[in-house]
């Protein structure tokens, strides 16, 4: 199982670059960033610096969207980075949550997302694609260029699109029951589309907080540092409830039930520990959606996910122990995962 690191592009950018270098030394394989340019600094500029100062790390956004950049611009950005640093990027993409809503726009439709994924991949790999009715190609892209496109999804239609089209599936929560349900939906859709379901890479992304022990005080502090994540996921869940209803059977109630006390959301606190709009998130959801506890608890959670077909766990590190978590994974978690993988 690969291990990735997800960071926000808060200034100073130099700190993010140093943390990504630290992660590579610790054995992390991927470096991800948020992509919401009103809330944080522009990620692709920082990606270039990360690639320049690392040797093996694969970088990408978790996640970009089809609307804040023209598709040919997104494709050309990835293709340029790959030409400079050797196919070390991955395009994580979704409908757009914070990036769109803080700008007063609605997330893209799934139809639009599907068209964008196809065009971005084709253009970045040097083939012709159609963008809003115009056929185009990036003539400077050299043979051998490669851009995996991984799609974030929760709802049934989005999961089906990921299975039919995406190179990878990003699930932003680490609950084993929901992971199993959603991975099965993606793989079923891939099989129905005539694809090999095993060709769809599965990436679970969620906060990990490594504690020194499993004492009540240590776990309580870790939960408070990670409670923001339930609020972030709740934005997507609220969209699903609005579309399908809370008891439709189309979306598991294990995912939808907890947002009943949700009162709204202020994106000024998005993805940050202490977010005041996440008080409705119970401890049980934090424990289900995140990996919290000492290294042996982290390993147990990762092994459960690996058994469900998860290829990568991406650590959301938006809490007060970013470097301690990187170091703990490098010292106690990643080395213990490697023998089982071999």
PDB file of N, CA and C in Angstrom, residues 46-114:
ATOM      1  N   UNK A  46       3.461  25.623  -6.545  1.00  0.00           N
ATOM      2  CA  UNK A  46       4.163  24.943  -5.454  1.00  0.00           C
ATOM      3  C   UNK A  46       4.527  23.516  -5.857  1.00  0.00           C
ATOM      4  N   UNK A  47       3.661  22.860  -6.636  1.00  0.00           N
ATOM      5  CA  UNK A  47       3.986  21.508  -7.117  1.00  0.00           C
ATOM      6  C   UNK A  47       5.314  21.501  -7.866  1.00  0.00           C
ATOM      7  N   UNK A  48       5.542  22.524  -8.673  1.00  0.00           N
ATOM      8  CA  UNK A  48       6.781  22.575  -9.444  1.00  0.00           C
ATOM      9  C   UNK A  48       7.990  22.600  -8.518  1.00  0.00           C
ATOM     10  N   UNK A  49       7.876  23.349  -7.430  1.00  0.00           N
ATOM     11  CA  UNK A  49       8.989  23.418  -6.485  1.00  0.00           C
ATOM     12  C   UNK A  49       9.175  22.096  -5.745  1.00  0.00           C
ATOM     13  N   UNK A  50       8.065  21.463  -5.379  1.00  0.00           N
ATOM     14  CA  UNK A  50       8.157  20.163  -4.709  1.00  0.00           C
ATOM     15  C   UNK A  50       8.839  19.147  -5.615  1.00  0.00           C
ATOM     16  N   UNK A  51       8.450  19.117  -6.870  1.00  0.00           N
ATOM     17  CA  UNK A  51       9.056  18.180  -7.809  1.00  0.00           C
ATOM     18  C   UNK A  51      10.542  18.464  -7.991  1.00  0.00           C
ATOM     19  N   UNK A  52      10.894  19.732  -8.006  1.00  0.00           N
ATOM     20  CA  UNK A  52      12.294  20.091  -8.205  1.00  0.00           C
ATOM     21  C   UNK A  52      13.168  19.660  -7.028  1.00  0.00           C
ATOM     22  N   UNK A  53      12.586  19.589  -5.833  1.00  0.00           N
ATOM     23  CA  UNK A  53      13.382  19.322  -4.640  1.00  0.00           C
ATOM     24  C   UNK A  53      13.167  17.908  -4.087  1.00  0.00           C
ATOM     25  N   UNK A  54      12.461  17.067  -4.825  1.00  0.00           N
ATOM     26  CA  UNK A  54      12.327  15.664  -4.460  1.00  0.00           C
ATOM     27  C   UNK A  54      12.767  14.818  -5.653  1.00  0.00           C
ATOM     28  N   UNK A  55      12.916  13.522  -5.420  1.00  0.00           N
ATOM     29  CA  UNK A  55      13.397  12.635  -6.476  1.00  0.00           C
ATOM     30  C   UNK A  55      12.344  11.669  -6.977  1.00  0.00           C
ATOM     31  N   UNK A  56      11.476  11.213  -6.083  1.00  0.00           N
ATOM     32  CA  UNK A  56      10.539  10.145  -6.448  1.00  0.00           C
ATOM     33  C   UNK A  56       9.075  10.516  -6.225  1.00  0.00           C
ATOM     34  N   UNK A  57       8.820  11.516  -5.428  1.00  0.00           N
ATOM     35  CA  UNK A  57       7.461  11.840  -5.020  1.00  0.00           C
ATOM     36  C   UNK A  57       6.589  12.165  -6.239  1.00  0.00           C
ATOM     37  N   UNK A  58       5.402  11.566  -6.271  1.00  0.00           N
ATOM     38  CA  UNK A  58       4.383  11.920  -7.264  1.00  0.00           C
ATOM     39  C   UNK A  58       3.472  12.956  -6.637  1.00  0.00           C
ATOM     40  N   UNK A  59       3.162  14.027  -7.369  1.00  0.00           N
ATOM     41  CA  UNK A  59       2.370  15.113  -6.790  1.00  0.00           C
ATOM     42  C   UNK A  59       1.097  15.339  -7.594  1.00  0.00           C
ATOM     43  N   UNK A  60       0.123  15.961  -6.933  1.00  0.00           N
ATOM     44  CA  UNK A  60      -1.125  16.292  -7.605  1.00  0.00           C
ATOM     45  C   UNK A  60      -2.086  16.993  -6.673  1.00  0.00           C
ATOM     46  N   UNK A  61      -3.177  17.494  -7.220  1.00  0.00           N
ATOM     47  CA  UNK A  61      -4.202  18.164  -6.408  1.00  0.00           C
ATOM     48  C   UNK A  61      -5.218  17.158  -5.893  1.00  0.00           C
ATOM     49  N   UNK A  62      -5.664  17.382  -4.668  1.00  0.00           N
ATOM     50  CA  UNK A  62      -6.741  16.585  -4.091  1.00  0.00           C
ATOM     51  C   UNK A  62      -7.804  17.553  -3.538  1.00  0.00           C
ATOM     52  N   UNK A  63      -8.679  18.008  -4.445  1.00  0.00           N
ATOM     53  CA  UNK A  63      -8.731  17.725  -5.880  1.00  0.00           C
ATOM     54  C   UNK A  63      -8.950  19.033  -6.624  1.00  0.00           C
ATOM     55  N   UNK A  64      -8.588  19.025  -7.945  1.00  0.00           N
ATOM     56  CA  UNK A  64      -8.935  20.148  -8.787  1.00  0.00           C
ATOM     57  C   UNK A  64     -10.360  19.930  -9.298  1.00  0.00           C
ATOM     58  N   UNK A  65     -10.803  20.765 -10.231  1.00  0.00           N
ATOM     59  CA  UNK A  65     -12.188  20.692 -10.709  1.00  0.00           C
ATOM     60  C   UNK A  65     -12.237  21.160 -12.158  1.00  0.00           C
ATOM     61  N   UNK A  66     -13.368  20.982 -12.852  1.00  0.00           N
ATOM     62  CA  UNK A  66     -13.440  21.321 -14.282  1.00  0.00           C
ATOM     63  C   UNK A  66     -13.746  22.776 -14.573  1.00  0.00           C
ATOM     64  N   UNK A  67     -13.873  23.628 -13.533  1.00  0.00           N
ATOM     65  CA  UNK A  67     -14.442  24.948 -13.773  1.00  0.00           C
ATOM     66  C   UNK A  67     -13.521  26.117 -13.483  1.00  0.00           C
ATOM     67  N   UNK A  68     -12.596  26.016 -12.544  1.00  0.00           N
ATOM     68  CA  UNK A  68     -11.793  27.186 -12.201  1.00  0.00           C
ATOM     69  C   UNK A  68     -10.643  27.428 -13.170  1.00  0.00           C
ATOM     70  N   UNK A  69     -10.346  26.433 -13.995  1.00  0.00           N
ATOM     71  CA  UNK A  69      -9.343  26.600 -15.061  1.00  0.00           C
ATOM     72  C   UNK A  69      -9.903  26.016 -16.349  1.00  0.00           C
ATOM     73  N   UNK A  70      -9.538  26.606 -17.472  1.00  0.00           N
ATOM     74  CA  UNK A  70      -9.876  25.984 -18.751  1.00  0.00           C
ATOM     75  C   UNK A  70      -9.182  24.631 -18.837  1.00  0.00           C
ATOM     76  N   UNK A  71      -9.834  23.669 -19.463  1.00  0.00           N
ATOM     77  CA  UNK A  71      -9.309  22.302 -19.479  1.00  0.00           C
ATOM     78  C   UNK A  71      -7.949  22.217 -20.155  1.00  0.00           C
ATOM     79  N   UNK A  72      -7.758  22.988 -21.221  1.00  0.00           N
ATOM     80  CA  UNK A  72      -6.468  22.932 -21.903  1.00  0.00           C
ATOM     81  C   UNK A  72      -5.368  23.535 -21.031  1.00  0.00           C
ATOM     82  N   UNK A  73      -5.729  24.490 -20.168  1.00  0.00           N
ATOM     83  CA  UNK A  73      -4.741  25.057 -19.241  1.00  0.00           C
ATOM     84  C   UNK A  73      -4.334  24.011 -18.205  1.00  0.00           C
ATOM     85  N   UNK A  74      -5.318  23.320 -17.663  1.00  0.00           N
ATOM     86  CA  UNK A  74      -5.020  22.256 -16.696  1.00  0.00           C
ATOM     87  C   UNK A  74      -4.147  21.182 -17.329  1.00  0.00           C
ATOM     88  N   UNK A  75      -4.517  20.755 -18.537  1.00  0.00           N
ATOM     89  CA  UNK A  75      -3.745  19.715 -19.228  1.00  0.00           C
ATOM     90  C   UNK A  75      -2.318  20.190 -19.498  1.00  0.00           C
ATOM     91  N   UNK A  76      -2.170  21.425 -19.970  1.00  0.00           N
ATOM     92  CA  UNK A  76      -0.843  21.946 -20.295  1.00  0.00           C
ATOM     93  C   UNK A  76       0.012  22.081 -19.034  1.00  0.00           C
ATOM     94  N   UNK A  77      -0.613  22.407 -17.912  1.00  0.00           N
ATOM     95  CA  UNK A  77       0.129  22.518 -16.659  1.00  0.00           C
ATOM     96  C   UNK A  77       0.698  21.161 -16.261  1.00  0.00           C
ATOM     97  N   UNK A  78      -0.143  20.140 -16.264  1.00  0.00           N
ATOM     98  CA  UNK A  78       0.338  18.795 -15.941  1.00  0.00           C
ATOM     99  C   UNK A  78       1.398  18.333 -16.939  1.00  0.00           C
ATOM    100  N   UNK A  79       1.150  18.572 -18.223  1.00  0.00           N
ATOM    101  CA  UNK A  79       2.093  18.114 -19.239  1.00  0.00           C
ATOM    102  C   UNK A  79       3.445  18.800 -19.108  1.00  0.00           C
ATOM    103  N   UNK A  80       3.429  20.064 -18.735  1.00  0.00           N
ATOM    104  CA  UNK A  80       4.681  20.788 -18.541  1.00  0.00           C
ATOM    105  C   UNK A  80       5.457  20.223 -17.360  1.00  0.00           C
ATOM    106  N   UNK A  81       4.761  19.994 -16.241  1.00  0.00           N
ATOM    107  CA  UNK A  81       5.414  19.416 -15.071  1.00  0.00           C
ATOM    108  C   UNK A  81       5.996  18.042 -15.398  1.00  0.00           C
ATOM    109  N   UNK A  82       5.233  17.241 -16.128  1.00  0.00           N
ATOM    110  CA  UNK A  82       5.730  15.906 -16.486  1.00  0.00           C
ATOM    111  C   UNK A  82       6.923  15.976 -17.432  1.00  0.00           C
ATOM    112  N   UNK A  83       6.909  16.933 -18.349  1.00  0.00           N
ATOM    113  CA  UNK A  83       8.035  17.082 -19.260  1.00  0.00           C
ATOM    114  C   UNK A  83       9.292  17.502 -18.497  1.00  0.00           C
ATOM    115  N   UNK A  84       9.103  18.320 -17.471  1.00  0.00           N
ATOM    116  CA  UNK A  84      10.242  18.800 -16.695  1.00  0.00           C
ATOM    117  C   UNK A  84      10.779  17.753 -15.724  1.00  0.00           C
ATOM    118  N   UNK A  85       9.855  16.950 -15.148  1.00  0.00           N
ATOM    119  CA  UNK A  85      10.253  16.100 -14.029  1.00  0.00           C
ATOM    120  C   UNK A  85       9.967  14.614 -14.243  1.00  0.00           C
ATOM    121  N   UNK A  86       9.425  14.246 -15.408  1.00  0.00           N
ATOM    122  CA  UNK A  86       9.331  12.833 -15.726  1.00  0.00           C
ATOM    123  C   UNK A  86       8.101  12.108 -15.233  1.00  0.00           C
ATOM    124  N   UNK A  87       6.920  12.505 -15.686  1.00  0.00           N
ATOM    125  CA  UNK A  87       5.675  11.778 -15.385  1.00  0.00           C
ATOM    126  C   UNK A  87       5.523  11.497 -13.889  1.00  0.00           C
ATOM    127  N   UNK A  88       5.607  12.557 -13.106  1.00  0.00           N
ATOM    128  CA  UNK A  88       5.471  12.420 -11.661  1.00  0.00           C
ATOM    129  C   UNK A  88       4.274  13.189 -11.130  1.00  0.00           C
ATOM    130  N   UNK A  89       3.224  13.291 -11.952  1.00  0.00           N
ATOM    131  CA  UNK A  89       2.005  13.951 -11.487  1.00  0.00           C
ATOM    132  C   UNK A  89       0.811  13.024 -11.649  1.00  0.00           C
ATOM    133  N   UNK A  90      -0.229  13.322 -10.884  1.00  0.00           N
ATOM    134  CA  UNK A  90      -1.514  12.649 -11.001  1.00  0.00           C
ATOM    135  C   UNK A  90      -2.584  13.717 -10.841  1.00  0.00           C
ATOM    136  N   UNK A  91      -3.618  13.632 -11.653  1.00  0.00           N
ATOM    137  CA  UNK A  91      -4.692  14.623 -11.629  1.00  0.00           C
ATOM    138  C   UNK A  91      -5.845  14.102 -10.783  1.00  0.00           C
ATOM    139  N   UNK A  92      -5.894  14.531  -9.525  1.00  0.00           N
ATOM    140  CA  UNK A  92      -7.084  14.284  -8.716  1.00  0.00           C
ATOM    141  C   UNK A  92      -8.122  15.334  -9.055  1.00  0.00           C
ATOM    142  N   UNK A  93      -9.359  14.925  -9.311  1.00  0.00           N
ATOM    143  CA  UNK A  93     -10.365  15.871  -9.789  1.00  0.00           C
ATOM    144  C   UNK A  93     -11.745  15.482  -9.268  1.00  0.00           C
ATOM    145  N   UNK A  94     -12.566  16.489  -9.026  1.00  0.00           N
ATOM    146  CA  UNK A  94     -13.949  16.277  -8.608  1.00  0.00           C
ATOM    147  C   UNK A  94     -14.817  17.395  -9.136  1.00  0.00           C
ATOM    148  N   UNK A  95     -16.036  17.466  -8.652  1.00  0.00           N
ATOM    149  CA  UNK A  95     -16.971  18.480  -9.139  1.00  0.00           C
ATOM    150  C   UNK A  95     -16.608  19.879  -8.667  1.00  0.00           C
ATOM    151  N   UNK A  96     -15.885  19.979  -7.546  1.00  0.00           N
ATOM    152  CA  UNK A  96     -15.520  21.283  -7.001  1.00  0.00           C
ATOM    153  C   UNK A  96     -16.423  21.641  -5.830  1.00  0.00           C
ATOM    154  N   UNK A  97     -15.835  21.775  -4.657  1.00  0.00           N
ATOM    155  CA  UNK A  97     -16.603  22.156  -3.471  1.00  0.00           C
ATOM    156  C   UNK A  97     -16.185  23.561  -3.054  1.00  0.00           C
ATOM    157  N   UNK A  98     -15.144  23.688  -2.263  1.00  0.00           N
ATOM    158  CA  UNK A  98     -14.745  25.009  -1.771  1.00  0.00           C
ATOM    159  C   UNK A  98     -14.341  25.941  -2.906  1.00  0.00           C
ATOM    160  N   UNK A  99     -13.602  25.426  -3.889  1.00  0.00           N
ATOM    161  CA  UNK A  99     -13.119  26.287  -4.972  1.00  0.00           C
ATOM    162  C   UNK A  99     -14.268  26.973  -5.698  1.00  0.00           C
ATOM    163  N   UNK A 100     -15.384  26.289  -5.834  1.00  0.00           N
ATOM    164  CA  UNK A 100     -16.532  26.850  -6.539  1.00  0.00           C
ATOM    165  C   UNK A 100     -17.427  27.670  -5.606  1.00  0.00           C
ATOM    166  N   UNK A 101     -17.684  27.128  -4.434  1.00  0.00           N
ATOM    167  CA  UNK A 101     -18.674  27.776  -3.565  1.00  0.00           C
ATOM    168  C   UNK A 101     -18.178  29.090  -2.983  1.00  0.00           C
ATOM    169  N   UNK A 102     -16.891  29.191  -2.664  1.00  0.00           N
ATOM    170  CA  UNK A 102     -16.405  30.474  -2.140  1.00  0.00           C
ATOM    171  C   UNK A 102     -16.416  31.554  -3.216  1.00  0.00           C
ATOM    172  N   UNK A 103     -16.479  31.144  -4.477  1.00  0.00           N
ATOM    173  CA  UNK A 103     -16.567  32.097  -5.586  1.00  0.00           C
ATOM    174  C   UNK A 103     -18.014  32.330  -6.015  1.00  0.00           C
ATOM    175  N   UNK A 104     -18.960  31.809  -5.238  1.00  0.00           N
ATOM    176  CA  UNK A 104     -20.371  32.038  -5.534  1.00  0.00           C
ATOM    177  C   UNK A 104     -20.919  31.208  -6.666  1.00  0.00           C
ATOM    178  N   UNK A 105     -20.232  30.096  -7.003  1.00  0.00           N
ATOM    179  CA  UNK A 105     -20.678  29.234  -8.087  1.00  0.00           C
ATOM    180  C   UNK A 105     -21.054  27.863  -7.548  1.00  0.00           C
ATOM    181  N   UNK A 106     -21.802  27.117  -8.321  1.00  0.00           N
ATOM    182  CA  UNK A 106     -22.172  25.757  -7.957  1.00  0.00           C
ATOM    183  C   UNK A 106     -21.152  24.775  -8.500  1.00  0.00           C
ATOM    184  N   UNK A 107     -20.958  23.636  -7.829  1.00  0.00           N
ATOM    185  CA  UNK A 107     -20.061  22.607  -8.373  1.00  0.00           C
ATOM    186  C   UNK A 107     -20.493  22.181  -9.769  1.00  0.00           C
ATOM    187  N   UNK A 108     -19.550  21.690 -10.538  1.00  0.00           N
ATOM    188  CA  UNK A 108     -19.820  21.257 -11.909  1.00  0.00           C
ATOM    189  C   UNK A 108     -20.744  20.045 -11.921  1.00  0.00           C
ATOM    190  N   UNK A 109     -21.429  19.851 -13.022  1.00  0.00           N
ATOM    191  CA  UNK A 109     -22.241  18.651 -13.183  1.00  0.00           C
ATOM    192  C   UNK A 109     -21.336  17.452 -13.456  1.00  0.00           C
ATOM    193  N   UNK A 110     -21.866  16.265 -13.218  1.00  0.00           N
ATOM    194  CA  UNK A 110     -21.083  15.066 -13.516  1.00  0.00           C
ATOM    195  C   UNK A 110     -20.817  14.931 -15.007  1.00  0.00           C
ATOM    196  N   UNK A 111     -21.754  15.357 -15.836  1.00  0.00           N
ATOM    197  CA  UNK A 111     -21.529  15.306 -17.275  1.00  0.00           C
ATOM    198  C   UNK A 111     -20.337  16.185 -17.658  1.00  0.00           C
ATOM    199  N   UNK A 112     -20.293  17.363 -17.087  1.00  0.00           N
ATOM    200  CA  UNK A 112     -19.180  18.278 -17.356  1.00  0.00           C
ATOM    201  C   UNK A 112     -17.867  17.697 -16.824  1.00  0.00           C
ATOM    202  N   UNK A 113     -17.920  17.092 -15.659  1.00  0.00           N
ATOM    203  CA  UNK A 113     -16.731  16.486 -15.083  1.00  0.00           C
ATOM    204  C   UNK A 113     -16.200  15.367 -15.966  1.00  0.00           C
ATOM    205  N   UNK A 114     -17.107  14.530 -16.464  1.00  0.00           N
ATOM    206  CA  UNK A 114     -16.680  13.435 -17.338  1.00  0.00           C
ATOM    207  C   UNK A 114     -16.017  13.938 -18.603  1.00  0.00           C
TER     208      UNK A 114
END
